[in-house]
XYZ file of C-alpha atoms in Angstrom:
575
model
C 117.703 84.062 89.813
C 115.448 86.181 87.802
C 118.012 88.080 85.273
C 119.336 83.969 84.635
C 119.139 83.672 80.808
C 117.579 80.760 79.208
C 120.067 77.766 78.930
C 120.807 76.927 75.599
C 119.036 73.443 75.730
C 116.049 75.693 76.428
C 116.895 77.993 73.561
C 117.362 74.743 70.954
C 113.758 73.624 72.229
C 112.126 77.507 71.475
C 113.955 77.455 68.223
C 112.753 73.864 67.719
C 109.107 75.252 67.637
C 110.156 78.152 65.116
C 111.387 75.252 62.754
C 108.527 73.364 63.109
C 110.233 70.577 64.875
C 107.992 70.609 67.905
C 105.008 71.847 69.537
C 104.694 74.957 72.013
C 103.493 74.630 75.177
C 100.278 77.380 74.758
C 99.649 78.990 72.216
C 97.096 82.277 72.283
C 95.062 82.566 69.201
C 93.137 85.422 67.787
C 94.847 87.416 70.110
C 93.990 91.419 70.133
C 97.328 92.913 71.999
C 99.077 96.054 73.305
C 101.963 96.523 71.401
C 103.579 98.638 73.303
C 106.489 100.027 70.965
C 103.566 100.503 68.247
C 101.471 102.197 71.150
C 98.350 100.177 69.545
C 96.496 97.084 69.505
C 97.191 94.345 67.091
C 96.145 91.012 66.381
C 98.277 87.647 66.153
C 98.878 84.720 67.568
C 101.203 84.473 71.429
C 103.190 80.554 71.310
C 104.801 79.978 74.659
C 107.255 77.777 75.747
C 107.425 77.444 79.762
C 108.083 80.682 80.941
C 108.625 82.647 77.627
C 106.934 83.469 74.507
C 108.921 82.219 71.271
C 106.452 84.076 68.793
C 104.430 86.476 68.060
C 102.356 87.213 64.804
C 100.071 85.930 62.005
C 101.627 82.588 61.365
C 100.169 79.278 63.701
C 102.562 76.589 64.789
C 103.703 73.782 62.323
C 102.898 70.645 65.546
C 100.367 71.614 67.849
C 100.437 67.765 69.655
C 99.638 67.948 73.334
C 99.587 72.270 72.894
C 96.858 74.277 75.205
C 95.234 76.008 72.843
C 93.046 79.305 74.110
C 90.675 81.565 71.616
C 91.667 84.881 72.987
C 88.760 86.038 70.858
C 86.597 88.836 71.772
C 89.312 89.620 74.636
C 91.988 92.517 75.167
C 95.312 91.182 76.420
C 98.013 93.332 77.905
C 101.255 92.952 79.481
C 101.212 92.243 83.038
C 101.403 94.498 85.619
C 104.517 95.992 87.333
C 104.329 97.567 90.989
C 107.134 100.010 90.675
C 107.365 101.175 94.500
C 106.205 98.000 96.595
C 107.162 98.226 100.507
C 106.080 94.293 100.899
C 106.855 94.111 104.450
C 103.199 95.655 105.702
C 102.111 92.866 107.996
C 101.776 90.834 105.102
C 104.680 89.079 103.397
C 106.953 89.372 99.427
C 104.696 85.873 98.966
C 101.330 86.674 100.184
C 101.312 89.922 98.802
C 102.561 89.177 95.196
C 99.867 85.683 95.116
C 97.444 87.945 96.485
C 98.268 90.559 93.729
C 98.823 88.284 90.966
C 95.513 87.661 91.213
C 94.007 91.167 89.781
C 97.129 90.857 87.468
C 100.167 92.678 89.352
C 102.878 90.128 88.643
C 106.267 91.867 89.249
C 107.195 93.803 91.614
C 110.374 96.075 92.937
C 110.691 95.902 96.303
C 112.187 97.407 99.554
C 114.902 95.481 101.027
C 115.218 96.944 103.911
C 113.691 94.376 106.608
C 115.986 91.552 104.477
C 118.707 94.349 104.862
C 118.931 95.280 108.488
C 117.475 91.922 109.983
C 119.022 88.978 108.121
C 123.003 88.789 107.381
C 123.589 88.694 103.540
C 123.931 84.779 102.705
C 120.240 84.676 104.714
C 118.803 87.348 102.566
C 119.757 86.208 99.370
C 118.704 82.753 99.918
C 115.203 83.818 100.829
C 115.510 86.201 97.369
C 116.468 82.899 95.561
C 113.215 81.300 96.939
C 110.659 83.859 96.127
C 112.202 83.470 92.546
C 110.917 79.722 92.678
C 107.239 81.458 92.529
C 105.706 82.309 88.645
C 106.269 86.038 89.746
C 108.994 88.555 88.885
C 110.654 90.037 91.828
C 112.953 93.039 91.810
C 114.405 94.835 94.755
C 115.968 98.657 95.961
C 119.327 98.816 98.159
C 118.711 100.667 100.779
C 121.406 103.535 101.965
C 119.796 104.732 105.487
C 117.196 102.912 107.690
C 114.773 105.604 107.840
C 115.195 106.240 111.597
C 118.147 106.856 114.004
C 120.155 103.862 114.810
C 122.957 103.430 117.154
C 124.692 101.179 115.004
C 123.496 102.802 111.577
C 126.889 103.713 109.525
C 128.160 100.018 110.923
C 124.887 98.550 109.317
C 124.794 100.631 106.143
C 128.285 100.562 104.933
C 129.164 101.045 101.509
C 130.947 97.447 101.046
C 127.860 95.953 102.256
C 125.012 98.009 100.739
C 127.145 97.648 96.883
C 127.074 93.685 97.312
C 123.140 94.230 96.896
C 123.615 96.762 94.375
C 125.801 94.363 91.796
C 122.724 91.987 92.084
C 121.410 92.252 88.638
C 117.730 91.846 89.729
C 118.655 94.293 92.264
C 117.552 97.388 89.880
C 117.179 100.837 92.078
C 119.291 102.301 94.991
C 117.154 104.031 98.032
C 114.731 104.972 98.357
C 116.415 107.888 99.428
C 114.781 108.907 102.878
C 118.262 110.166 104.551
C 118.676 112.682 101.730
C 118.848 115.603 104.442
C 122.407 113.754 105.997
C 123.753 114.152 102.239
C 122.976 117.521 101.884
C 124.957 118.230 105.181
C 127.988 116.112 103.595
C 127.467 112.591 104.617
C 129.978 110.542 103.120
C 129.067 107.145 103.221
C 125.614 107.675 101.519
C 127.656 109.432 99.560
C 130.002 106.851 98.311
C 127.180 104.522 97.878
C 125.824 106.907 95.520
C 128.254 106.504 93.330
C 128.853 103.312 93.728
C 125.182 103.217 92.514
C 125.955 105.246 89.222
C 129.141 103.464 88.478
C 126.715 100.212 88.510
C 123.985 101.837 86.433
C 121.236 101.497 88.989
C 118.214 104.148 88.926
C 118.310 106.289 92.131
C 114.799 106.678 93.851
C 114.281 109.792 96.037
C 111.779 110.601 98.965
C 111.509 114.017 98.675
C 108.018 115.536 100.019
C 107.468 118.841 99.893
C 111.005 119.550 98.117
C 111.667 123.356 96.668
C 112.545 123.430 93.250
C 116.043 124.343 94.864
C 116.036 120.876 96.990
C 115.270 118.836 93.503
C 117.759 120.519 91.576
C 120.469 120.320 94.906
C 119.217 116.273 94.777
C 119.072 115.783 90.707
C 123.116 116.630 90.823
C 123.722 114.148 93.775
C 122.388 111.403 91.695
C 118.504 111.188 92.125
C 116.580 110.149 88.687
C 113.127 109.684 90.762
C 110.379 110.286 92.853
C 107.339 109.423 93.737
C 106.480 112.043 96.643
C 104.708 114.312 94.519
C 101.300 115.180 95.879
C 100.132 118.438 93.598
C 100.026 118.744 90.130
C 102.579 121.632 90.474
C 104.745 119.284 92.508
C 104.218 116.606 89.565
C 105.670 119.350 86.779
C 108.598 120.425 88.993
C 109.969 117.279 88.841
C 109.106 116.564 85.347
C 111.057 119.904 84.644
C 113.972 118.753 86.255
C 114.203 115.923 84.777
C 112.808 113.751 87.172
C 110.900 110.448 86.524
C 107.721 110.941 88.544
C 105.732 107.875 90.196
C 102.209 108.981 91.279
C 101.380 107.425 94.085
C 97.529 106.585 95.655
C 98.124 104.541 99.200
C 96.621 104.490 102.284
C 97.816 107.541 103.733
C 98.154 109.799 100.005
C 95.279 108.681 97.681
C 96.642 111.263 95.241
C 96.380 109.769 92.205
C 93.231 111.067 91.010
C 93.690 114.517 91.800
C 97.046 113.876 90.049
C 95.686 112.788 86.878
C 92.439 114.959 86.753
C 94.706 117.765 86.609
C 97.274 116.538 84.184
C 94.513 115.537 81.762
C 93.144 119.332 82.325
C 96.503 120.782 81.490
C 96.094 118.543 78.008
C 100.501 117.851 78.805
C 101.333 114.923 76.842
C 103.710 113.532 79.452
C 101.710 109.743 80.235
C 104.643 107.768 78.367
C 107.209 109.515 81.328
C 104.956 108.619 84.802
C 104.658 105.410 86.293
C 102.247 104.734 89.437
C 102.288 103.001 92.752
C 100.552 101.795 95.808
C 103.431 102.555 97.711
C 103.179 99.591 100.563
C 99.674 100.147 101.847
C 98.362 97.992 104.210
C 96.380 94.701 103.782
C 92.935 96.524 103.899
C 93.669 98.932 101.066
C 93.986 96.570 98.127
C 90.390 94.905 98.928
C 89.433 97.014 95.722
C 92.931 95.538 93.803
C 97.055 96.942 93.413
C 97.663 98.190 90.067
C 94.372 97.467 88.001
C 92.622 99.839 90.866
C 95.601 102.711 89.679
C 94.685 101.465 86.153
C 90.749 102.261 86.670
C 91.520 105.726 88.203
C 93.931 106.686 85.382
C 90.889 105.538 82.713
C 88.319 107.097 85.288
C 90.447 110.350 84.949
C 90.022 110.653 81.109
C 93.776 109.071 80.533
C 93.458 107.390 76.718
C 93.648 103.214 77.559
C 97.032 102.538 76.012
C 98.701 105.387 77.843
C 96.765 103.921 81.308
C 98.168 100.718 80.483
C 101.788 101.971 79.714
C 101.833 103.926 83.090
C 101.711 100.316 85.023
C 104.063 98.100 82.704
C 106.027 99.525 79.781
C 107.151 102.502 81.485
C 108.499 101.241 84.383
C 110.033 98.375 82.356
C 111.672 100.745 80.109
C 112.956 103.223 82.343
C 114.500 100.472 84.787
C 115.537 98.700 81.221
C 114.085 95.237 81.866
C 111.770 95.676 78.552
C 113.693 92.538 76.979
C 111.973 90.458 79.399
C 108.923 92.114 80.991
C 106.116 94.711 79.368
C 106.307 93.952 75.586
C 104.074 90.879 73.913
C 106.685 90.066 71.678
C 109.468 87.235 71.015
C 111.896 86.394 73.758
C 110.091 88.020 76.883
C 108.822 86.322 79.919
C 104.814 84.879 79.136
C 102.945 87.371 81.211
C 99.879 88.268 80.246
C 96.347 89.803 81.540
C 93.345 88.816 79.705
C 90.922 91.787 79.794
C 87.044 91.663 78.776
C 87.747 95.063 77.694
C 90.308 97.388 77.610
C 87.681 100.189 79.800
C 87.971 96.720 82.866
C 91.886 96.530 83.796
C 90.130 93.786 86.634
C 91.731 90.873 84.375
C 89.185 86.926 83.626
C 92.653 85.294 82.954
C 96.068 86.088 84.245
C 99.457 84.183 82.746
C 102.243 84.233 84.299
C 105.661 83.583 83.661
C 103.611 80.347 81.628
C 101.623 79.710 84.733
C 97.839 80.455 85.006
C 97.621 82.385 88.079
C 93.674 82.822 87.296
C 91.173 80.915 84.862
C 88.207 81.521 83.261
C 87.749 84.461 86.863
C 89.181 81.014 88.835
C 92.132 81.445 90.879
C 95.222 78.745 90.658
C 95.637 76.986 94.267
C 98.418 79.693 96.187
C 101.995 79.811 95.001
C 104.498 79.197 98.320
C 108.092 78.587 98.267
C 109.415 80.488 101.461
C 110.552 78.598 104.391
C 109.750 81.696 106.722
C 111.758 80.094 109.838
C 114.860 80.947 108.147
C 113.884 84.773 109.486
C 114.995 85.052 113.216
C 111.909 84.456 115.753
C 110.597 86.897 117.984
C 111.478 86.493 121.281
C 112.012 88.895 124.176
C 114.648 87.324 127.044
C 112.980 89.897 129.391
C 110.157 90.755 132.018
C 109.227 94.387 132.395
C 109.780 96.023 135.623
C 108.123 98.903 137.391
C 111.262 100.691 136.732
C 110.463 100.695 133.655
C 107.752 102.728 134.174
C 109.877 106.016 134.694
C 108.760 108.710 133.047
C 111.008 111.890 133.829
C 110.050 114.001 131.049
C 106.819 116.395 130.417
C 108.259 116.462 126.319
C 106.441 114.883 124.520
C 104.775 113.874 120.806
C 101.791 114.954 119.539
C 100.107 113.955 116.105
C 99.417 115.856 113.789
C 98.007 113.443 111.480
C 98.800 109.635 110.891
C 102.250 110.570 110.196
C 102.760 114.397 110.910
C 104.287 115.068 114.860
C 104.935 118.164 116.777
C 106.137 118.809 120.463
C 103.965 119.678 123.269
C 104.726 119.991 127.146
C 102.339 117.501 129.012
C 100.832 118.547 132.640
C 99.985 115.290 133.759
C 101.464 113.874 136.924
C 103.781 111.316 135.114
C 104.463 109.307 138.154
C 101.163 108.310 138.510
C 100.348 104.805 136.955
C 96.591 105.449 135.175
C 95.476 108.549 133.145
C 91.780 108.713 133.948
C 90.758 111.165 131.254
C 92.154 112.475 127.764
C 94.056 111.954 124.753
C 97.609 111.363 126.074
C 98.889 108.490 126.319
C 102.170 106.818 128.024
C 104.394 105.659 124.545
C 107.956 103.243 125.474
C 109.927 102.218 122.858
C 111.883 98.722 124.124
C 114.757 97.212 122.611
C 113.612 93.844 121.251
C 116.633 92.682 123.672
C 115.960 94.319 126.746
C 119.067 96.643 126.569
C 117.757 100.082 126.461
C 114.102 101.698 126.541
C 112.797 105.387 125.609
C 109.912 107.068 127.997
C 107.829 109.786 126.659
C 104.769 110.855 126.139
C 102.300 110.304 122.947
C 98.889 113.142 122.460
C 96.100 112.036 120.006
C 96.561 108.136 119.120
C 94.136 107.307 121.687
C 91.197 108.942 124.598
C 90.571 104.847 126.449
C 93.294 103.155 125.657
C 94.694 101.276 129.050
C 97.422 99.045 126.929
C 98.673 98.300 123.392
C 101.710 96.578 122.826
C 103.285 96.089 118.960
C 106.176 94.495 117.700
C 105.417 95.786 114.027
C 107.824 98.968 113.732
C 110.488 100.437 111.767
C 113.010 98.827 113.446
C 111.423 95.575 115.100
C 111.362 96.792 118.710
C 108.074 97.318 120.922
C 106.379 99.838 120.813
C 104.489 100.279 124.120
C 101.406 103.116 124.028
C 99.042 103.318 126.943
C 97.170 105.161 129.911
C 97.665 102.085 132.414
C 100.969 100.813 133.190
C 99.425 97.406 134.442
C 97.583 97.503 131.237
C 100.103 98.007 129.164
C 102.491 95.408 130.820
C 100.391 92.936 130.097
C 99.893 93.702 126.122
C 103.482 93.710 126.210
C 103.397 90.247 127.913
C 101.092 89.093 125.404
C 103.058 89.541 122.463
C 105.925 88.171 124.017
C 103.539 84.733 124.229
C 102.228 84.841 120.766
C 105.522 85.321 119.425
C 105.244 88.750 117.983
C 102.732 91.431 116.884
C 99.872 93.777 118.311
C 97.956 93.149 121.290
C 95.258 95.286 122.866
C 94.671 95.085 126.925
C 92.088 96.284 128.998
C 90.213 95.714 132.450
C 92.717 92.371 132.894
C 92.181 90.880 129.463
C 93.501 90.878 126.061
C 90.725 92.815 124.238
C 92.299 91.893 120.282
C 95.497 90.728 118.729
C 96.997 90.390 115.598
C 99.341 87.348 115.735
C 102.999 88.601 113.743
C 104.889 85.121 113.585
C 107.632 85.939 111.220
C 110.372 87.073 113.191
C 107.285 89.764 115.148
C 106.481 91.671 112.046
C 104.969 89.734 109.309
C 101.830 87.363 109.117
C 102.169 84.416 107.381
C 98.151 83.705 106.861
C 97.007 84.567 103.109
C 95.987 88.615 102.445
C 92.571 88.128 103.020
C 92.779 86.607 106.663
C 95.447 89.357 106.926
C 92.829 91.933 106.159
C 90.211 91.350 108.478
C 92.876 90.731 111.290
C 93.573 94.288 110.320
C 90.188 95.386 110.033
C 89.306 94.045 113.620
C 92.728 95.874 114.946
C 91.940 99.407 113.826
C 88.261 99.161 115.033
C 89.052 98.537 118.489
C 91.634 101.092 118.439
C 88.820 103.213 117.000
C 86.847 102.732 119.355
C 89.451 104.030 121.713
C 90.259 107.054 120.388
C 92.145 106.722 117.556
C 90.868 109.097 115.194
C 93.627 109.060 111.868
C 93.478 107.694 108.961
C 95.692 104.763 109.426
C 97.170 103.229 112.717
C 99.330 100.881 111.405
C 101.098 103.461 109.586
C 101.315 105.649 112.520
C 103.614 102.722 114.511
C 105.530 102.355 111.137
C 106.322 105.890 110.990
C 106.718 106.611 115.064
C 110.336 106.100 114.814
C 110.598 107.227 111.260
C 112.848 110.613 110.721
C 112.202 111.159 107.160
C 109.175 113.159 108.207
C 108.758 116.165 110.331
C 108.800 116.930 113.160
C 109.366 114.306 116.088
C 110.014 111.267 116.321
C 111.084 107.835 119.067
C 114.407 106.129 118.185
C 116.621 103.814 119.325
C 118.616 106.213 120.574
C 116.088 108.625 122.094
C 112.766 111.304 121.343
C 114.700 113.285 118.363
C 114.149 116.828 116.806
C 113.959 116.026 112.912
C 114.701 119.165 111.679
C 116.859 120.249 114.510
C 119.307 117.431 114.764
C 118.422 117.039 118.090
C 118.380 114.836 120.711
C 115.080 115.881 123.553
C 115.087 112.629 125.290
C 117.911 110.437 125.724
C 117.826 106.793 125.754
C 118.119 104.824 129.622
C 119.964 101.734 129.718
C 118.098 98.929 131.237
């Protein structure tokens, strides 16, 4: 496990190389660090012994017999970075992702548990935790209170016994994030328990609070929230600062607000850098072409942020507000050997990444890819059922209409929904199936798509289909297709499958490396492009179809629901 101190015949050994007794494994010279206690660079020499570095300072080892020695000179080297906010579940996978990462010289990570959570029973989920530990990364994870939609089973799934078994994980650092924060404020008392289960076990709680009045932060500070990272003004960033808020500024795929963010905070001349962090916040594959936390790095330093205080934002302050700085975001004695090699400290795009003791990249050469998972151990995809024409009911004109990639509002459709093909505009036919053929949900979808006959995906928030089309032959036989390939997206049209994007673990994750991952991706969103689909980001849009932490309508598992309303516009049908 990650928090697993050294054992002491691995303590004798570092101390061995202190007295002189032996030789280190690597030792760094002419190194010019980030110290970042001092806030400054200083020189020295790094030893390392496996996965930890024993010293650090003037002095050079005593035996230096069968040591890797590397002249640092000429080079900046800073801590590692840390992804505070990583939803690692977005097609790709914890493993691809972090190698892929690792890489530009993101080497920890805090992650969402929630797919491990609601899809794999707790032995399961901790075994797979104990594998991705085998890999030279660290890897930290939330407990999730709420699943971010509406399920039938959802205060069965989340109960408190269950969701504190996570929490007393020590590498298990943060509860949430906290996307069912509106059910608390109406008196909820299961997320409420787990709350304070949460503060009894000292574990940071993460909120999800767009948009939130200075009334809503203050309500949510007193229930037990310590962050957020849904600011997306500069006003929004000093509201929570002035409530006491740790604030995560976030540029993904669907908020790139991190240079706004900064440009203004650097304006303002408010000397607040040591209390933000940043994140990517789970974009998808194509996003990180340009890197994961060096590309926040380069924006902060493109903003006018001094280096250190860049620096800081992606490693010592997230290790010292989550209170892992004994092993992660200091070059000192007794942490983890994770380094990034810099040419300077203006280029966070790392020549030579260490970690944990392991080069990860040499000399701009990557290592051979880290894999430990044994990705069978997550269920397999399979649907035990054929669509019917039956299925094909559609008895209401309510329907969803986006906004944006996320944003939804109602509208009244005028089609004739009985017939089978929409010859002309931007609504579509949307189903939501249960992955095992026990219920559906018919309704109607406006603006994802202006020629799309049939798209079928098995990536979504819960791991059922999602079903969008203007042909129900069409989209019958996307759904068929999936069903084949065991799991994923599949486009139809004129009696062929037009694209996929093959999802083999267990229908929503890809087991191929980030960059095949990417231009699978890539390929995807064109050809829904190129039928209509004008947002910003269609994967996110499935993702966040069923998702009722955002306004104003959304598909569930138990019907079309009325966010703000509490209410139910479409039931479910048993099949």
């Amino acid at each position: 496990m990650v928090f697993s101190m050294w054992s002491a015949k691995e303590i004798q050994s570092q101390l061995a190389i202190i007295n002189g007794e032996k030789a280190p494994d690597i030792v760094i010279e002419n190194a010019t660090y980030l110290h970042s206690i001092f806030k400054k660079w200083m020189q020295g020499n790094i030893w390392i012994q496996g996965d930890r570095i024993v010293y650090v300072g003037e002095r050079m080892p005593a035996i230096l017999e069968g040591t890797e020695c590397v002249d640092a000179s000429g080079k900046k080297v800073v801590p590692g970075y840390i992804e505070p906010h990583v939803h690692p579940f977005q097609l790709y996978n914890p493993e691809t992702f972090a190698d892929y990462a690792s890489r530009r010289g993101t080497t920890t990570f805090i992650s969402d548990n929630l797919i491990l959570f609601s899809m794999l029973d707790q032995q399961t989920a901790f075994a797979f935790i104990d594998q991705l530990n085998e890999l030279p990364f660290s890897f930290y994870w939330w407990a999730r209170v709420d699943s971010q939609t509406v399920l039938q089973n959802e205060r069965e799934l989340f109960n408190t016994v269950d969701v504190v078994k996570w929490m007393e994980r020590p590498d298990v650092l943060m509860t949430g994030e906290l996307t069912g924060w509106p059910r608390l404020l109406q008196g909820d008392q299961t997320i409420m328990q787990s709350l304070m289960e949460s503060k009894r076990l000292g574990k940071k709680i993460e909120g999800h609070f767009p948009g939130a009045s200075e009334r809503t932060l203050a309500r949510m500070k007193l229930l037990g929230a310590d962050g957020d990272h849904e600011a997306m003004t500069v006003d929004e960033v000093e509201r929570r600062l002035q409530q006491g808020y740790a604030a995560t500024l976030r540029y993904s795929s669907i908020r790139p607000d991190l240079p706004d963010l900064l440009k203004g905070i650097v304006e303002k001349e408010w000397d607040v850098f040591d209390h933000l962090m940043m994140t990517t916040d789970g974009s998808t594959p194509s996003f990180y072409r340009e890197g994961v936390m060096d590309q926040c790095i380069q924006i902060a330093l493109d903003a006018g942020v001094p280096p250190i205080d860049a620096y800081q934002m992606a490693s010592y302050n997230v290790a010292r507000y989550y209170d892992i700085t004994d092993l992660h975001s200091v070059i000192a004695t007794g942490r983890f050997a994770t380094l990034n090699f810099l040419e300077d400290e203006y280029n966070p795009v790392p020549t030579d990444v260490l970690s944990k003791g392991k080069w990860v990249l040499r000399n701009n050469t990557s290592s051979d890819a880290f894999k430990a998972v044994d990705w069978k151990a997550l269920p397999a995809f399979e649907l035990p059922y054929e669509l019917t024409d039956e299925d094909f009911t559609f008895t209401s004109s309510t329907g969803i209409q986006m906004v944006n990639d996320v944003i939804t509002k109602v509208y009244e459709s005028d089609l004739d929904l009985s017939s089978p093909t929409i010859a002309t505009g931007d609504e579509c036919y949307l189903m939501l199936l249960d992955k095992n053929g026990k219920w559906r949900v018919n309704t109607m979808l406006k603006g994802f798509g202006n020629n799309l006959q049939g798209f079928a995906s098995s990536y979504s928030n819960t791991g059922d289909v999602l079903l969008i089309g203007q042909d129900w032959q069409e989209m019958k036989r996307a759904f068929n297709e999936i069903k084949k390939i065991g799991g994923g997206m599949a486009l139809a049209e004129n009696g062929k499958i037009i694209e996929t994007l093959p999802l083999q673990v267990a229908g929503g994750l890809s087991v191929q490396p980030m960059e095949t991952i990417i231009e699978e991706e890539l390929a995807m969103k064109k050809a829904l492009k190129e039928r209509g689909y004008t947002h910003g980001d269609a994967v996110y849009t499935l993702l966040f179809l069923q998702s009722v932490h955002l306004p104003y309508v959304r598909i569930t598992p138990i019907g079309v629901v009325q966010v703000m309303k509490n209410e139910r516009l479409i039931p479910n049908i048993e099949r």
